[in-house]
């Protein structure tokens, strides 16, 4: 039930931004066999529902596709529909950014402790006494990361 709720929330959030990211797509596949069961562009989807162990995808052209959603079913998204590139701090004016393969920050009042974490919470990189100058993320493998500087965090996607 928790998995269904999380997936539903993720899909609704992504559908909300889908129109701005027309080239992004979704894929449903069996994790045991790797076989794709369904795929499509997010811009063509009008609704996704989970009910009675099934996933129903309704497309903008009014066609519907239904498939069993089992423990071996994996739903993932291609593209960067959830990537946040910048967060502006409060009164201190701290800006933390990821752009062009580099993380950086402006508005630091002094050296800061910063770290990059994987989406599962493992520290991937530490930046001690960082002054905000751009740091390459080449050492990181492709994936979703969290950059935390002092009290500010951003999520970014490394391709």
PDB file of C-alpha atoms in Angstrom:
ATOM      1  CA  UNK A   1       0.000   0.000   0.000  1.00  0.00           C
ATOM      2  CA  UNK A   2       2.844   2.378   0.876  1.00  0.00           C
ATOM      3  CA  UNK A   3       4.521   1.627  -2.482  1.00  0.00           C
ATOM      4  CA  UNK A   4       1.285   2.430  -4.303  1.00  0.00           C
ATOM      5  CA  UNK A   5       0.935   5.750  -2.456  1.00  0.00           C
ATOM      6  CA  UNK A   6       4.520   6.764  -3.162  1.00  0.00           C
ATOM      7  CA  UNK A   7       4.255   5.829  -6.836  1.00  0.00           C
ATOM      8  CA  UNK A   8       0.944   7.626  -7.207  1.00  0.00           C
ATOM      9  CA  UNK A   9       2.382  10.790  -5.637  1.00  0.00           C
ATOM     10  CA  UNK A  10       5.454  10.648  -7.842  1.00  0.00           C
ATOM     11  CA  UNK A  11       3.397  10.164 -10.971  1.00  0.00           C
ATOM     12  CA  UNK A  12       1.020  13.002 -10.141  1.00  0.00           C
ATOM     13  CA  UNK A  13       3.935  15.348  -9.505  1.00  0.00           C
ATOM     14  CA  UNK A  14       5.577  14.359 -12.753  1.00  0.00           C
ATOM     15  CA  UNK A  15       2.361  14.649 -14.732  1.00  0.00           C
ATOM     16  CA  UNK A  16       1.966  18.182 -13.412  1.00  0.00           C
ATOM     17  CA  UNK A  17       5.272  19.165 -14.990  1.00  0.00           C
ATOM     18  CA  UNK A  18       4.947  16.844 -17.982  1.00  0.00           C
ATOM     19  CA  UNK A  19       3.764  19.525 -20.349  1.00  0.00           C
ATOM     20  CA  UNK A  20       6.927  21.542 -19.730  1.00  0.00           C
ATOM     21  CA  UNK A  21       9.037  18.454 -20.370  1.00  0.00           C
ATOM     22  CA  UNK A  22       7.416  16.982 -23.477  1.00  0.00           C
ATOM     23  CA  UNK A  23      10.484  14.933 -24.388  1.00  0.00           C
ATOM     24  CA  UNK A  24      10.490  13.027 -21.076  1.00  0.00           C
ATOM     25  CA  UNK A  25       9.068   9.539 -21.034  1.00  0.00           C
ATOM     26  CA  UNK A  26       8.012   6.776 -18.682  1.00  0.00           C
ATOM     27  CA  UNK A  27       8.779   3.076 -18.848  1.00  0.00           C
ATOM     28  CA  UNK A  28       7.094   0.172 -17.066  1.00  0.00           C
ATOM     29  CA  UNK A  29       9.006  -3.084 -17.099  1.00  0.00           C
ATOM     30  CA  UNK A  30       9.341  -6.402 -15.315  1.00  0.00           C
ATOM     31  CA  UNK A  31      12.448  -6.244 -13.117  1.00  0.00           C
ATOM     32  CA  UNK A  32      12.930 -10.029 -13.317  1.00  0.00           C
ATOM     33  CA  UNK A  33      13.005 -10.282 -17.113  1.00  0.00           C
ATOM     34  CA  UNK A  34      13.834  -6.687 -18.079  1.00  0.00           C
ATOM     35  CA  UNK A  35      11.003  -6.805 -20.622  1.00  0.00           C
ATOM     36  CA  UNK A  36       9.240  -3.488 -21.242  1.00  0.00           C
ATOM     37  CA  UNK A  37       5.513  -3.738 -20.632  1.00  0.00           C
ATOM     38  CA  UNK A  38       4.602  -0.163 -21.485  1.00  0.00           C
ATOM     39  CA  UNK A  39       6.369   3.055 -22.423  1.00  0.00           C
ATOM     40  CA  UNK A  40       5.394   6.485 -23.657  1.00  0.00           C
ATOM     41  CA  UNK A  41       5.921  10.218 -23.546  1.00  0.00           C
ATOM     42  CA  UNK A  42       4.688  12.006 -20.421  1.00  0.00           C
ATOM     43  CA  UNK A  43       3.101  14.669 -22.601  1.00  0.00           C
ATOM     44  CA  UNK A  44       0.696  12.045 -24.029  1.00  0.00           C
ATOM     45  CA  UNK A  45      -0.575  10.829 -20.624  1.00  0.00           C
ATOM     46  CA  UNK A  46      -3.668  12.389 -19.124  1.00  0.00           C
ATOM     47  CA  UNK A  47      -4.066  10.090 -16.097  1.00  0.00           C
ATOM     48  CA  UNK A  48      -2.448   7.160 -14.299  1.00  0.00           C
ATOM     49  CA  UNK A  49      -4.424   5.218 -11.683  1.00  0.00           C
ATOM     50  CA  UNK A  50      -3.525   2.324  -9.377  1.00  0.00           C
ATOM     51  CA  UNK A  51      -6.429   0.139  -8.288  1.00  0.00           C
ATOM     52  CA  UNK A  52      -6.884  -3.516  -7.349  1.00  0.00           C
ATOM     53  CA  UNK A  53      -3.287  -4.438  -8.207  1.00  0.00           C
ATOM     54  CA  UNK A  54      -3.503  -2.874 -11.642  1.00  0.00           C
ATOM     55  CA  UNK A  55      -2.097   0.238 -13.248  1.00  0.00           C
ATOM     56  CA  UNK A  56      -4.295   2.057 -15.725  1.00  0.00           C
ATOM     57  CA  UNK A  57      -2.772   4.630 -18.051  1.00  0.00           C
ATOM     58  CA  UNK A  58      -5.133   6.919 -19.912  1.00  0.00           C
ATOM     59  CA  UNK A  59      -3.629   8.766 -22.839  1.00  0.00           C
ATOM     60  CA  UNK A  60      -4.625  12.156 -24.229  1.00  0.00           C
ATOM     61  CA  UNK A  61      -6.140  10.465 -27.305  1.00  0.00           C
ATOM     62  CA  UNK A  62      -8.651   8.765 -24.910  1.00  0.00           C
ATOM     63  CA  UNK A  63      -7.110   5.285 -25.288  1.00  0.00           C
ATOM     64  CA  UNK A  64      -6.490   3.317 -22.099  1.00  0.00           C
ATOM     65  CA  UNK A  65      -3.883   0.708 -21.298  1.00  0.00           C
ATOM     66  CA  UNK A  66      -4.177  -1.516 -18.219  1.00  0.00           C
ATOM     67  CA  UNK A  67      -1.610  -3.915 -16.796  1.00  0.00           C
ATOM     68  CA  UNK A  68      -1.057  -5.891 -13.624  1.00  0.00           C
ATOM     69  CA  UNK A  69       1.215  -4.078 -11.189  1.00  0.00           C
ATOM     70  CA  UNK A  70       3.166  -6.733  -9.273  1.00  0.00           C
ATOM     71  CA  UNK A  71       6.153  -6.716  -6.932  1.00  0.00           C
ATOM     72  CA  UNK A  72       8.446  -7.215  -9.925  1.00  0.00           C
ATOM     73  CA  UNK A  73       6.976  -4.279 -11.860  1.00  0.00           C
ATOM     74  CA  UNK A  74       9.213  -1.217 -12.054  1.00  0.00           C
ATOM     75  CA  UNK A  75       8.027   2.226 -13.137  1.00  0.00           C
ATOM     76  CA  UNK A  76      10.690   4.789 -13.973  1.00  0.00           C
ATOM     77  CA  UNK A  77      11.022   8.065 -15.797  1.00  0.00           C
ATOM     78  CA  UNK A  78      13.605   9.121 -18.365  1.00  0.00           C
ATOM     79  CA  UNK A  79      14.703  12.731 -18.571  1.00  0.00           C
ATOM     80  CA  UNK A  80      14.944  15.307 -15.793  1.00  0.00           C
ATOM     81  CA  UNK A  81      11.362  16.197 -14.864  1.00  0.00           C
ATOM     82  CA  UNK A  82      12.178  16.582 -11.156  1.00  0.00           C
ATOM     83  CA  UNK A  83      15.554  18.274 -11.359  1.00  0.00           C
ATOM     84  CA  UNK A  84      15.817  21.422  -9.252  1.00  0.00           C
ATOM     85  CA  UNK A  85      18.710  23.563 -10.428  1.00  0.00           C
ATOM     86  CA  UNK A  86      18.742  26.374  -7.886  1.00  0.00           C
ATOM     87  CA  UNK A  87      17.487  27.257  -4.422  1.00  0.00           C
ATOM     88  CA  UNK A  88      17.714  30.809  -3.151  1.00  0.00           C
ATOM     89  CA  UNK A  89      18.349  31.137   0.580  1.00  0.00           C
ATOM     90  CA  UNK A  90      16.526  33.394   2.987  1.00  0.00           C
ATOM     91  CA  UNK A  91      17.879  36.577   4.507  1.00  0.00           C
ATOM     92  CA  UNK A  92      21.550  35.625   4.041  1.00  0.00           C
ATOM     93  CA  UNK A  93      21.045  35.343   0.254  1.00  0.00           C
ATOM     94  CA  UNK A  94      22.718  31.964  -0.146  1.00  0.00           C
ATOM     95  CA  UNK A  95      22.319  30.447  -3.628  1.00  0.00           C
ATOM     96  CA  UNK A  96      23.308  26.827  -4.224  1.00  0.00           C
ATOM     97  CA  UNK A  97      23.508  25.676  -7.856  1.00  0.00           C
ATOM     98  CA  UNK A  98      24.250  22.725 -10.121  1.00  0.00           C
ATOM     99  CA  UNK A  99      25.012  23.581 -13.725  1.00  0.00           C
ATOM    100  CA  UNK A 100      27.128  22.077 -16.473  1.00  0.00           C
ATOM    101  CA  UNK A 101      28.563  19.315 -14.284  1.00  0.00           C
ATOM    102  CA  UNK A 102      29.623  21.672 -11.473  1.00  0.00           C
ATOM    103  CA  UNK A 103      28.178  22.526  -8.056  1.00  0.00           C
ATOM    104  CA  UNK A 104      28.682  26.044  -6.723  1.00  0.00           C
ATOM    105  CA  UNK A 105      27.326  28.513  -4.203  1.00  0.00           C
ATOM    106  CA  UNK A 106      27.167  32.285  -3.894  1.00  0.00           C
ATOM    107  CA  UNK A 107      26.368  34.390  -0.873  1.00  0.00           C
ATOM    108  CA  UNK A 108      28.400  32.385   1.636  1.00  0.00           C
ATOM    109  CA  UNK A 109      29.537  34.566   4.554  1.00  0.00           C
ATOM    110  CA  UNK A 110      32.588  32.374   5.154  1.00  0.00           C
ATOM    111  CA  UNK A 111      33.935  28.879   4.589  1.00  0.00           C
ATOM    112  CA  UNK A 112      31.133  26.331   4.746  1.00  0.00           C
ATOM    113  CA  UNK A 113      30.874  22.604   5.219  1.00  0.00           C
ATOM    114  CA  UNK A 114      29.142  21.063   2.204  1.00  0.00           C
ATOM    115  CA  UNK A 115      28.430  17.506   1.158  1.00  0.00           C
ATOM    116  CA  UNK A 116      26.859  15.648  -1.738  1.00  0.00           C
ATOM    117  CA  UNK A 117      24.644  12.685  -0.858  1.00  0.00           C
ATOM    118  CA  UNK A 118      23.117   9.926  -2.949  1.00  0.00           C
ATOM    119  CA  UNK A 119      19.351   9.745  -3.016  1.00  0.00           C
ATOM    120  CA  UNK A 120      19.624   6.873  -0.498  1.00  0.00           C
ATOM    121  CA  UNK A 121      21.461   9.150   1.951  1.00  0.00           C
ATOM    122  CA  UNK A 122      25.062   7.951   1.553  1.00  0.00           C
ATOM    123  CA  UNK A 123      27.728  10.660   1.454  1.00  0.00           C
ATOM    124  CA  UNK A 124      29.298  10.708  -2.014  1.00  0.00           C
ATOM    125  CA  UNK A 125      31.551  13.766  -1.611  1.00  0.00           C
ATOM    126  CA  UNK A 126      32.596  16.151   1.188  1.00  0.00           C
ATOM    127  CA  UNK A 127      33.626  19.760   0.695  1.00  0.00           C
ATOM    128  CA  UNK A 128      35.225  21.098   3.892  1.00  0.00           C
ATOM    129  CA  UNK A 129      35.833  24.831   4.332  1.00  0.00           C
ATOM    130  CA  UNK A 130      34.218  25.389   0.919  1.00  0.00           C
ATOM    131  CA  UNK A 131      34.037  28.947  -0.351  1.00  0.00           C
ATOM    132  CA  UNK A 132      31.433  28.178  -3.039  1.00  0.00           C
ATOM    133  CA  UNK A 133      33.800  28.014  -6.020  1.00  0.00           C
ATOM    134  CA  UNK A 134      32.633  25.560  -8.696  1.00  0.00           C
ATOM    135  CA  UNK A 135      33.503  21.912  -7.998  1.00  0.00           C
ATOM    136  CA  UNK A 136      33.349  19.268 -10.722  1.00  0.00           C
ATOM    137  CA  UNK A 137      31.010  16.308 -10.290  1.00  0.00           C
ATOM    138  CA  UNK A 138      32.925  14.150 -12.796  1.00  0.00           C
ATOM    139  CA  UNK A 139      33.852  11.689 -10.029  1.00  0.00           C
ATOM    140  CA  UNK A 140      30.159  10.916  -9.438  1.00  0.00           C
ATOM    141  CA  UNK A 141      28.357   8.260 -11.447  1.00  0.00           C
ATOM    142  CA  UNK A 142      25.076   9.098 -13.177  1.00  0.00           C
ATOM    143  CA  UNK A 143      22.164   9.460 -10.774  1.00  0.00           C
ATOM    144  CA  UNK A 144      20.185  11.731  -8.472  1.00  0.00           C
ATOM    145  CA  UNK A 145      22.077  13.568  -5.714  1.00  0.00           C
ATOM    146  CA  UNK A 146      21.455  16.033  -2.904  1.00  0.00           C
ATOM    147  CA  UNK A 147      23.912  18.906  -2.381  1.00  0.00           C
ATOM    148  CA  UNK A 148      23.742  20.282   1.164  1.00  0.00           C
ATOM    149  CA  UNK A 149      25.491  23.521   2.107  1.00  0.00           C
ATOM    150  CA  UNK A 150      24.992  24.699   5.690  1.00  0.00           C
ATOM    151  CA  UNK A 151      21.207  24.659   5.996  1.00  0.00           C
ATOM    152  CA  UNK A 152      20.349  24.688   2.266  1.00  0.00           C
ATOM    153  CA  UNK A 153      19.905  21.691  -0.032  1.00  0.00           C
ATOM    154  CA  UNK A 154      19.197  21.084  -3.696  1.00  0.00           C
ATOM    155  CA  UNK A 155      18.509  17.937  -5.645  1.00  0.00           C
ATOM    156  CA  UNK A 156      20.300  17.509  -8.953  1.00  0.00           C
ATOM    157  CA  UNK A 157      20.595  14.884 -11.658  1.00  0.00           C
ATOM    158  CA  UNK A 158      24.057  13.906 -12.863  1.00  0.00           C
ATOM    159  CA  UNK A 159      23.941  12.423 -16.366  1.00  0.00           C
TER     160      UNK A 159
END
